[in-house]
Short mmCIF file of C-alpha atoms and ligand atoms in Angstrom, two decimals:
data_model
loop_
_atom_site.label_atom_id
_atom_site.label_comp_id
_atom_site.label_asym_id
_atom_site.label_seq_id
_atom_site.Cartn_x
_atom_site.Cartn_y
_atom_site.Cartn_z
CA MET A 1 -56.50 15.08 15.92
CA GLU A 2 -55.60 16.04 12.37
CA ARG A 3 -52.10 16.43 11.00
CA ILE A 4 -51.17 18.25 7.79
CA LYS A 5 -47.66 18.32 6.43
CA VAL A 6 -46.31 21.45 4.81
CA ALA A 7 -43.64 20.07 2.49
CA LEU A 8 -40.84 22.61 1.99
CA ASP A 9 -37.63 20.56 1.85
CA ASP A 10 -35.59 21.16 5.00
CA ARG A 11 -38.15 23.76 6.14
CA SER A 12 -41.03 21.26 6.24
CA TYR A 13 -43.29 21.14 9.28
CA ASP A 14 -46.59 19.78 10.54
CA ILE A 15 -49.80 21.57 11.35
CA ILE A 16 -51.61 19.76 14.18
CA ILE A 17 -55.28 20.57 14.60
CA CYS A 18 -57.08 19.24 17.64
CA SER A 19 -59.63 19.94 20.28
CA ASP A 20 -58.49 20.41 23.89
CA CYS A 21 -54.90 19.41 23.22
CA ILE A 22 -52.96 22.29 24.73
CA LYS A 23 -52.32 20.01 27.70
CA ASP A 24 -50.12 17.96 25.34
CA THR A 25 -48.11 21.00 24.15
CA GLY A 26 -44.90 19.76 25.80
CA ASN A 27 -45.07 16.35 24.11
CA TYR A 28 -45.75 17.76 20.66
CA ILE A 29 -42.77 20.09 21.01
CA LYS A 30 -40.53 17.31 22.34
CA ASP A 31 -41.53 15.21 19.32
CA ILE A 32 -39.91 17.71 16.97
CA GLY A 33 -36.67 17.59 18.94
CA LEU A 34 -36.78 20.88 20.83
CA LYS A 35 -35.82 21.02 24.47
CA ASP A 36 -34.71 23.12 27.44
CA LYS A 37 -35.42 26.83 27.38
CA ILE A 38 -38.60 27.88 25.63
CA CYS A 39 -40.17 31.30 25.63
CA ILE A 40 -43.88 31.98 25.19
CA VAL A 41 -44.56 35.34 23.55
CA THR A 42 -48.13 36.44 24.20
CA ASN A 43 -50.23 39.25 25.68
CA GLN A 44 -51.84 39.63 29.10
CA ARG A 45 -55.30 38.52 28.00
CA ILE A 46 -54.14 35.34 26.26
CA ASN A 47 -51.67 34.62 29.03
CA ASN A 48 -54.52 34.59 31.56
CA LEU A 49 -56.72 32.45 29.30
CA TYR A 50 -54.13 29.90 28.11
CA GLY A 51 -50.49 30.96 28.65
CA LYS A 52 -50.26 30.16 32.35
CA ARG A 53 -51.72 26.69 31.81
CA ILE A 54 -49.34 26.02 28.93
CA THR A 55 -46.38 27.07 31.10
CA GLY A 56 -47.42 24.40 33.60
CA TYR A 57 -47.74 21.73 30.89
CA LEU A 58 -44.31 22.63 29.50
CA LYS A 59 -42.70 22.35 32.95
CA LYS A 60 -44.28 18.92 33.40
CA ALA A 61 -42.75 17.84 30.07
CA GLY A 62 -39.27 18.90 31.26
CA PHE A 63 -38.93 22.32 29.60
CA ALA A 64 -37.73 25.49 31.30
CA PRO A 65 -40.44 27.88 30.07
CA PHE A 66 -40.80 31.60 30.62
CA SER A 67 -43.06 34.24 29.11
CA ILE A 68 -42.66 37.58 27.44
CA LEU A 69 -45.84 39.67 27.52
CA ILE A 70 -46.28 42.32 24.85
CA PRO A 71 -49.10 44.88 24.59
CA ASP A 72 -52.24 43.87 22.69
CA GLY A 73 -53.05 45.44 19.32
CA GLU A 74 -51.90 46.07 15.77
CA ARG A 75 -50.41 49.43 16.82
CA TYR A 76 -47.73 47.54 18.76
CA LYS A 77 -46.77 45.42 15.73
CA ASN A 78 -43.58 47.41 15.23
CA LEU A 79 -39.81 47.30 15.61
CA LYS A 80 -39.99 48.78 19.13
CA THR A 81 -41.87 45.68 20.34
CA VAL A 82 -39.42 43.39 18.53
CA SER A 83 -36.54 45.26 20.18
CA ASP A 84 -38.17 44.80 23.63
CA ILE A 85 -38.39 41.06 22.88
CA TYR A 86 -34.67 40.93 21.93
CA ASP A 87 -33.81 42.68 25.23
CA LYS A 88 -35.65 40.02 27.22
CA LEU A 89 -34.21 37.13 25.19
CA ILE A 90 -30.70 38.46 25.81
CA SER A 91 -31.32 38.95 29.52
CA TYR A 92 -32.73 35.40 29.80
CA LYS A 93 -29.61 34.13 27.97
CA ILE A 94 -31.61 32.57 25.20
CA GLU A 95 -29.29 30.73 22.84
CA ARG A 96 -29.53 29.13 19.40
CA ASN A 97 -31.03 25.85 20.68
CA SER A 98 -33.82 27.63 22.58
CA SER A 99 -37.15 28.33 20.92
CA LEU A 100 -40.09 30.72 20.91
CA ILE A 101 -43.81 30.02 20.99
CA ALA A 102 -46.15 32.56 19.39
CA LEU A 103 -49.33 32.24 21.45
CA GLY A 104 -52.11 34.48 20.17
CA GLY A 105 -53.61 36.01 17.05
CA GLY A 106 -51.91 37.13 13.86
CA VAL A 107 -50.29 40.13 15.51
CA ILE A 108 -48.43 37.98 18.05
CA GLY A 109 -47.64 35.40 15.35
CA ASP A 110 -46.15 37.94 12.94
CA ILE A 111 -44.07 39.70 15.61
CA THR A 112 -42.80 36.51 17.24
CA GLY A 113 -41.98 34.89 13.90
CA PHE A 114 -39.95 37.96 12.95
CA ALA A 115 -38.14 38.02 16.30
CA ALA A 116 -37.35 34.30 15.83
CA ALA A 117 -36.13 34.90 12.26
CA THR A 118 -33.70 37.60 13.30
CA TYR A 119 -32.53 36.84 16.86
CA LEU A 120 -29.10 35.14 16.62
CA ARG A 121 -29.76 34.90 12.86
CA GLY A 122 -32.70 32.60 13.49
CA ILE A 123 -33.96 30.36 16.28
CA PRO A 124 -36.83 27.82 16.04
CA TYR A 125 -40.38 28.95 16.73
CA ILE A 126 -43.78 27.36 17.08
CA GLN A 127 -47.08 28.92 16.13
CA MET A 128 -49.96 28.39 18.59
CA PRO A 129 -52.67 30.51 16.97
CA THR A 130 -55.73 31.43 19.04
CA THR A 131 -57.85 33.48 16.61
CA LEU A 132 -59.69 31.93 13.69
CA LEU A 133 -57.79 34.17 11.28
CA ALA A 134 -54.45 33.07 12.70
CA GLN A 135 -55.47 29.39 12.69
CA VAL A 136 -56.47 29.34 9.03
CA ASP A 137 -54.17 31.96 7.59
CA SER A 138 -51.37 33.84 9.33
CA SER A 139 -49.79 30.94 11.26
CA VAL A 140 -49.23 28.92 8.09
CA GLY A 141 -46.83 29.91 5.33
CA GLY A 142 -43.94 31.63 7.07
CA LYS A 143 -44.70 35.29 6.43
CA THR A 144 -43.45 37.17 9.47
CA GLY A 145 -42.99 40.87 10.05
CA VAL A 146 -44.03 44.17 11.49
CA ASP A 147 -45.55 47.44 10.34
CA HIS A 148 -43.71 50.68 9.56
CA LYS A 149 -45.24 54.12 10.00
CA LYS A 150 -45.38 54.36 6.19
CA GLY A 151 -47.32 51.12 5.77
CA LYS A 152 -48.42 47.73 7.02
CA ASN A 153 -46.09 44.70 6.95
CA LEU A 154 -43.31 46.66 5.27
CA ILE A 155 -40.58 44.98 7.31
CA GLY A 156 -40.37 41.21 7.46
CA ALA A 157 -38.94 37.87 6.48
CA PHE A 158 -40.10 34.54 5.15
CA TYR A 159 -39.33 32.23 8.05
CA GLN A 160 -41.20 28.97 8.53
CA PRO A 161 -42.24 27.73 11.98
CA ARG A 162 -41.15 24.28 13.19
CA LEU A 163 -44.71 23.37 14.16
CA VAL A 164 -48.19 24.88 14.06
CA LEU A 165 -50.28 23.66 16.97
CA ILE A 166 -53.94 24.60 16.71
CA ASP A 167 -56.37 23.91 19.53
CA ILE A 168 -59.81 24.84 18.19
CA ASN A 169 -61.11 25.07 21.77
CA THR A 170 -59.38 28.43 22.10
CA LEU A 171 -62.02 29.78 19.71
CA GLN A 172 -64.62 29.48 22.48
CA SER A 173 -63.25 32.61 24.18
CA LEU A 174 -62.79 34.60 20.97
CA PRO A 175 -65.10 37.64 20.54
CA LYS A 176 -67.80 36.89 17.92
CA ARG A 177 -66.70 39.72 15.66
CA GLU A 178 -63.17 38.29 15.52
CA PHE A 179 -64.61 34.86 14.68
CA ARG A 180 -66.71 36.25 11.81
CA ALA A 181 -63.69 38.17 10.47
CA GLY A 182 -61.73 34.89 10.34
CA MET A 183 -64.61 33.28 8.43
CA ALA A 184 -63.94 35.66 5.51
CA GLU A 185 -60.59 33.95 4.88
CA ILE A 186 -62.29 30.56 5.03
CA VAL A 187 -64.85 31.60 2.40
CA LYS A 188 -61.86 32.77 0.33
CA TYR A 189 -60.41 29.24 0.32
CA GLY A 190 -63.68 27.82 -1.00
CA VAL A 191 -63.83 30.38 -3.79
CA ILE A 192 -60.21 30.07 -4.90
CA ALA A 193 -59.78 26.30 -4.62
CA ASP A 194 -62.70 24.08 -3.63
CA GLU A 195 -66.38 24.34 -4.52
CA GLY A 196 -67.19 21.31 -2.32
CA PHE A 197 -65.79 23.22 0.64
CA LEU A 198 -67.96 26.25 -0.16
CA ASN A 199 -71.00 23.92 -0.30
CA TYR A 200 -69.99 22.59 3.13
CA LEU A 201 -69.80 26.12 4.55
CA GLU A 202 -73.24 26.96 3.14
CA GLU A 203 -74.80 23.75 4.44
CA ASN A 204 -73.24 23.83 7.92
CA LEU A 205 -73.13 27.54 8.62
CA GLU A 206 -75.40 27.57 11.70
CA ASP A 207 -73.36 24.78 13.34
CA ILE A 208 -70.11 26.53 12.46
CA LEU A 209 -71.29 29.85 13.92
CA SER A 210 -72.38 28.05 17.08
CA LEU A 211 -68.85 26.60 17.32
CA LYS A 212 -69.68 22.88 16.99
CA LYS A 213 -66.34 21.14 17.41
CA ASP A 214 -66.46 18.68 14.52
CA ARG A 215 -67.42 21.50 12.14
CA LEU A 216 -64.61 23.73 13.42
CA LEU A 217 -62.09 20.92 13.09
CA HIS A 218 -63.16 20.36 9.49
CA ILE A 219 -63.10 23.98 8.36
CA VAL A 220 -59.76 24.75 10.01
CA LYS A 221 -58.23 21.56 8.61
CA ARG A 222 -59.48 22.12 5.06
CA SER A 223 -58.39 25.78 5.08
CA CYS A 224 -54.89 24.86 6.31
CA GLU A 225 -54.63 22.14 3.67
CA ILE A 226 -55.54 24.54 0.88
CA LYS A 227 -53.11 27.18 2.13
CA ALA A 228 -50.34 24.60 2.64
CA ARG A 229 -50.68 23.26 -0.93
CA ILE A 230 -50.48 26.80 -2.36
CA VAL A 231 -47.49 27.78 -0.18
CA GLU A 232 -45.66 24.60 -1.21
CA LYS A 233 -45.89 25.70 -4.85
CA ASP A 234 -44.59 29.21 -4.23
CA GLU A 235 -43.08 29.63 -0.77
CA LYS A 236 -41.66 33.12 -1.32
CA GLU A 237 -44.11 34.60 -3.81
CA ILE A 238 -41.71 34.19 -6.71
CA THR A 239 -43.67 32.22 -9.31
CA GLY A 240 -46.91 34.11 -8.70
CA LYS A 241 -48.86 30.99 -7.66
CA ARG A 242 -49.22 32.27 -4.09
CA ALA A 243 -50.95 35.40 -5.41
CA ILE A 244 -54.36 33.70 -5.55
CA LEU A 245 -54.41 33.88 -1.74
CA ASN A 246 -54.87 37.61 -2.29
CA PHE A 247 -58.42 37.19 -3.60
CA GLY A 248 -60.39 40.10 -2.09
CA HIS A 249 -57.24 41.57 -0.54
CA THR A 250 -56.34 44.16 -3.19
CA PHE A 251 -59.69 45.93 -2.76
CA GLY A 252 -59.61 45.03 0.94
CA HIS A 253 -56.30 46.82 1.56
CA ALA A 254 -57.60 49.94 -0.20
CA ILE A 255 -60.68 49.88 2.05
CA GLU A 256 -58.56 49.42 5.18
CA THR A 257 -56.22 52.27 4.17
CA ILE A 258 -59.00 54.71 3.27
CA THR A 259 -60.84 53.98 6.52
CA GLY A 260 -57.60 54.33 8.52
CA TYR A 261 -57.55 50.67 9.70
CA LYS A 262 -60.20 51.65 12.26
CA LYS A 263 -63.65 50.97 10.84
CA TYR A 264 -63.12 47.42 9.60
CA LYS A 265 -61.27 44.37 10.83
CA HIS A 266 -59.01 42.84 8.17
CA GLY A 267 -61.48 40.00 7.45
CA GLU A 268 -64.37 42.46 7.13
CA ALA A 269 -62.48 44.54 4.56
CA VAL A 270 -61.56 41.32 2.73
CA ALA A 271 -65.26 40.34 2.68
CA ILE A 272 -66.18 43.61 0.94
CA GLY A 273 -63.11 43.15 -1.28
CA MET A 274 -64.20 39.65 -2.35
CA VAL A 275 -67.64 40.98 -3.29
CA MET A 276 -65.99 43.77 -5.33
CA ALA A 277 -63.63 41.32 -7.06
CA SER A 278 -66.45 38.94 -7.97
CA LYS A 279 -68.61 41.82 -9.19
CA LEU A 280 -65.69 42.94 -11.36
CA ALA A 281 -65.33 39.38 -12.69
CA TYR A 282 -69.02 39.34 -13.54
CA ARG A 283 -68.84 42.75 -15.25
CA MET A 284 -65.85 41.50 -17.28
CA ASN A 285 -67.78 38.35 -18.29
CA ILE A 286 -65.27 36.14 -16.50
CA CYS A 287 -67.95 34.57 -14.32
CA ASP A 288 -71.67 34.15 -14.12
CA VAL A 289 -73.72 36.57 -12.01
CA HIS A 290 -74.58 33.65 -9.73
CA VAL A 291 -70.94 33.38 -8.61
CA TYR A 292 -71.04 36.97 -7.38
CA LEU A 293 -74.47 36.54 -5.78
CA ARG A 294 -73.47 33.29 -4.06
CA ILE A 295 -70.35 34.77 -2.50
CA LYS A 296 -72.24 37.86 -1.34
CA ARG A 297 -75.10 35.81 0.13
CA LEU A 298 -72.78 33.56 2.15
CA LEU A 299 -70.80 36.52 3.54
CA ASN A 300 -74.08 38.21 4.49
CA ARG A 301 -75.27 35.09 6.27
CA ILE A 302 -72.02 35.03 8.27
CA GLY A 303 -72.76 38.60 9.33
CA LEU A 304 -69.89 40.18 7.42
CA PRO A 305 -70.20 43.53 5.61
CA THR A 306 -70.46 43.20 1.83
CA GLU A 307 -70.81 46.81 0.76
CA ILE A 308 -69.26 50.15 1.59
CA GLU A 309 -70.81 53.54 1.08
CA ARG A 310 -69.05 56.35 -0.71
CA LEU A 311 -65.64 54.93 -1.50
CA ASN A 312 -63.66 57.25 -3.76
CA SER A 313 -62.53 55.16 -6.72
CA LYS A 314 -59.65 57.52 -7.63
CA GLU A 315 -58.23 57.23 -4.13
CA ALA A 316 -58.78 53.45 -4.09
CA LEU A 317 -57.01 52.99 -7.43
CA LYS A 318 -54.07 55.09 -6.26
CA ILE A 319 -53.68 52.93 -3.15
CA MET A 320 -54.04 49.70 -5.13
CA GLU A 321 -51.33 50.87 -7.53
CA LEU A 322 -48.98 51.43 -4.61
CA ASP A 323 -49.78 47.93 -3.40
CA LYS A 324 -47.33 45.11 -4.04
CA LYS A 325 -49.63 43.23 -6.41
CA VAL A 326 -48.89 45.34 -9.48
CA SER A 327 -47.44 44.08 -12.73
CA GLU A 328 -45.67 46.64 -14.94
CA GLY A 329 -47.76 49.40 -13.46
CA LYS A 330 -51.10 47.63 -13.84
CA ILE A 331 -52.93 46.22 -10.82
CA LYS A 332 -53.39 42.45 -10.87
CA PHE A 333 -56.80 41.38 -9.62
CA ILE A 334 -57.66 37.86 -8.54
CA LEU A 335 -61.02 37.15 -10.15
CA PRO A 336 -63.31 34.10 -9.83
CA LYS A 337 -64.03 32.19 -13.03
CA ARG A 338 -66.33 29.88 -11.14
CA ILE A 339 -66.48 28.78 -7.49
CA GLY A 340 -63.22 26.87 -6.93
CA GLU A 341 -61.19 28.55 -9.67
CA VAL A 342 -59.73 32.03 -9.97
CA ILE A 343 -57.64 33.81 -12.56
CA ILE A 344 -55.10 36.61 -12.19
CA SER A 345 -55.91 39.49 -14.49
CA SER A 346 -54.43 42.86 -15.31
CA ASN A 347 -56.70 43.12 -18.30
CA TRP A 348 -59.43 45.27 -16.78
CA LYS A 349 -61.06 48.54 -17.77
CA ILE A 350 -60.93 51.52 -15.47
CA GLU A 351 -64.71 52.18 -15.86
CA ASP A 352 -65.48 48.69 -14.57
CA VAL A 353 -63.24 49.08 -11.52
CA LYS A 354 -64.72 52.55 -10.81
CA LYS A 355 -68.26 51.19 -10.97
CA VAL A 356 -67.41 48.28 -8.70
CA VAL A 357 -65.64 50.47 -6.13
CA GLU A 358 -68.38 53.10 -6.14
CA ASN A 359 -71.05 50.40 -5.93
CA MET A 360 -72.90 51.54 -9.05
N1 NAD B 401 -48.41 36.32 8.26
C1 NAD B 401 -49.45 36.19 7.47
O1 NAD B 401 -49.44 35.43 6.50
C2 NAD B 401 -50.69 36.97 7.79
C3 NAD B 401 -51.89 36.69 7.11
C4 NAD B 401 -53.03 37.40 7.47
C5 NAD B 401 -52.97 38.37 8.48
N2 NAD B 401 -51.79 38.61 9.11
C6 NAD B 401 -51.69 39.60 10.19
O2 NAD B 401 -52.51 39.15 11.28
C7 NAD B 401 -52.89 40.28 12.06
C8 NAD B 401 -54.34 40.13 12.43
O3 NAD B 401 -54.49 38.98 13.22
P1 NAD B 401 -55.80 38.68 14.09
O4 NAD B 401 -56.99 38.95 13.26
O5 NAD B 401 -55.63 37.35 14.68
O6 NAD B 401 -55.79 39.85 15.17
P2 NAD B 401 -55.07 39.99 16.58
O7 NAD B 401 -53.84 39.22 16.67
O8 NAD B 401 -55.00 41.46 16.87
O9 NAD B 401 -56.15 39.34 17.59
C9 NAD B 401 -57.42 39.95 17.72
C10 NAD B 401 -57.80 40.14 19.19
O10 NAD B 401 -58.22 38.88 19.72
C11 NAD B 401 -57.57 38.64 20.97
N3 NAD B 401 -57.50 37.18 21.09
C12 NAD B 401 -56.72 36.33 20.42
N4 NAD B 401 -57.06 35.06 20.69
C13 NAD B 401 -58.07 35.11 21.56
C14 NAD B 401 -58.85 34.11 22.19
N5 NAD B 401 -58.69 32.82 21.93
N6 NAD B 401 -59.81 34.50 23.06
C15 NAD B 401 -60.02 35.82 23.29
N7 NAD B 401 -59.35 36.80 22.71
C16 NAD B 401 -58.37 36.45 21.85
C17 NAD B 401 -56.25 39.35 20.82
O11 NAD B 401 -55.68 39.61 22.09
C18 NAD B 401 -56.67 40.61 20.08
O12 NAD B 401 -57.18 41.58 20.97
C19 NAD B 401 -52.56 41.50 11.23
O13 NAD B 401 -51.43 42.14 11.76
C20 NAD B 401 -52.25 40.95 9.85
O14 NAD B 401 -51.31 41.73 9.14
C21 NAD B 401 -50.66 37.94 8.79
#
C-alpha cells in the first residue's frame, strides 16, 4: 500500500494506492473520521463490478450505505444529472455529516465532486477512481464540474476530496482502449516533470500493458505524486504553475472539438496534442528533435494515435483562442525544453503552429 499526502492546509488529504484493498474501504473511511450515512454515486456497470461489494464492506464497518446510480457517459455529465442526485440526497435525508463516494471514472468523479461541493453548501466526498485516467488525473486536485451545451466543464468548483482511494485491481476490468487513453496522461507526467519516470515507462512498457501489479502500483503512485506536488503549488490555477499539467491539452481540446468529441477519447486527443506541442517546440528551437521523436515513439508503442489527417489550422487556432489558456489574446502553449522540463510560451509564430497542426 502506498500513501501520498496532498498538503493543502485544512483541505489536505491522502491518496491511498493499493492492490485488492476495496474490502478495507470502510476502515479507510472510518480513519478519516466519517461515519453513518454514506452514499455511493456510480453507474450500473461499475455497481455490478464493484459497488455492490463495497456496499457490503461498508455495512460491515458500521456505515449505513446506499447507492445512487446515474447513466453512463460524458453526455450525462450535466446539471440535470446533478439535480437528480440532489433529489435523491434530499429524499434520503442526507445531512451535513453524511458523505458521498464517487465510484467510477472521471465522469462520475467530476459530477459527484460537484454535487458534494454544492449540496448543503458542501459535504465531504471520497474519490474511488476506477479508470486509469481517473486514478492518475481527475480524482486528484479538486477540479469538479459538469458540461454545458456551449462547452465542456464550463460549470464547476474547486472542491477537494477527503480521501482518494485507488485500488489498481479495478483496472483489470477496464476496456483496453480506456487503459491506453489513461497512459497518455502518465506519459505527460514524465515529459513535464521526471525523465527517470519516462525511462521507466519505456523500459517496462510490456509489463505495464499486461497489467503487472507492481508496475501499475508504481506508475499510478508516481503520477499522483507529480500531480499532487503541482496542485500544492497552485491549487486554484492562480499563479500559473498548474498550467504545465495542460501539456498536450491545448491542441488536444481543439482536436476533440473539431471531431465532435466522438472520434477520439480524451487521452487519445492529448496524445496527438503532445506530439504537436513537442513538434512546435522543436520547430521553435526550444528542444532537440530527439525529444519530439522520443515522445512520439513511446505513444506509438502504447498504441495511441500520434497524428491526425486534415486538421484545419484556422479552425484549430480559433478554438484554442477561445480556450481558457490564453494570455492577453495570445495562446499559451506548454512546450518541452527537454524530457522532464517544460516552459510556457506565448512567443510562437503562426506559420509554425499552422505547419504543426496541418502535419507539414
Ligand atoms: N477533474 C479533473 O481534473 C479532470 C481531469 C481529466 C479529465 N476529467 C474528466 O474525466 C472525464 C473522463 O474520464 P474517464 O476517461 O475516466 O471516462 P469515463 O468516466 O467516461 O469512463 C470511461 C468508461 O469506462 C467505464 N469504466 C470505468 N471504470 C471501469 C472499470 N474498472 N471496469 C470497466 N469499465 C469501467 C465507465 O463506465 C465508462 O463507460 C471527462 O469528463 C473529463 O472532463 C477531469
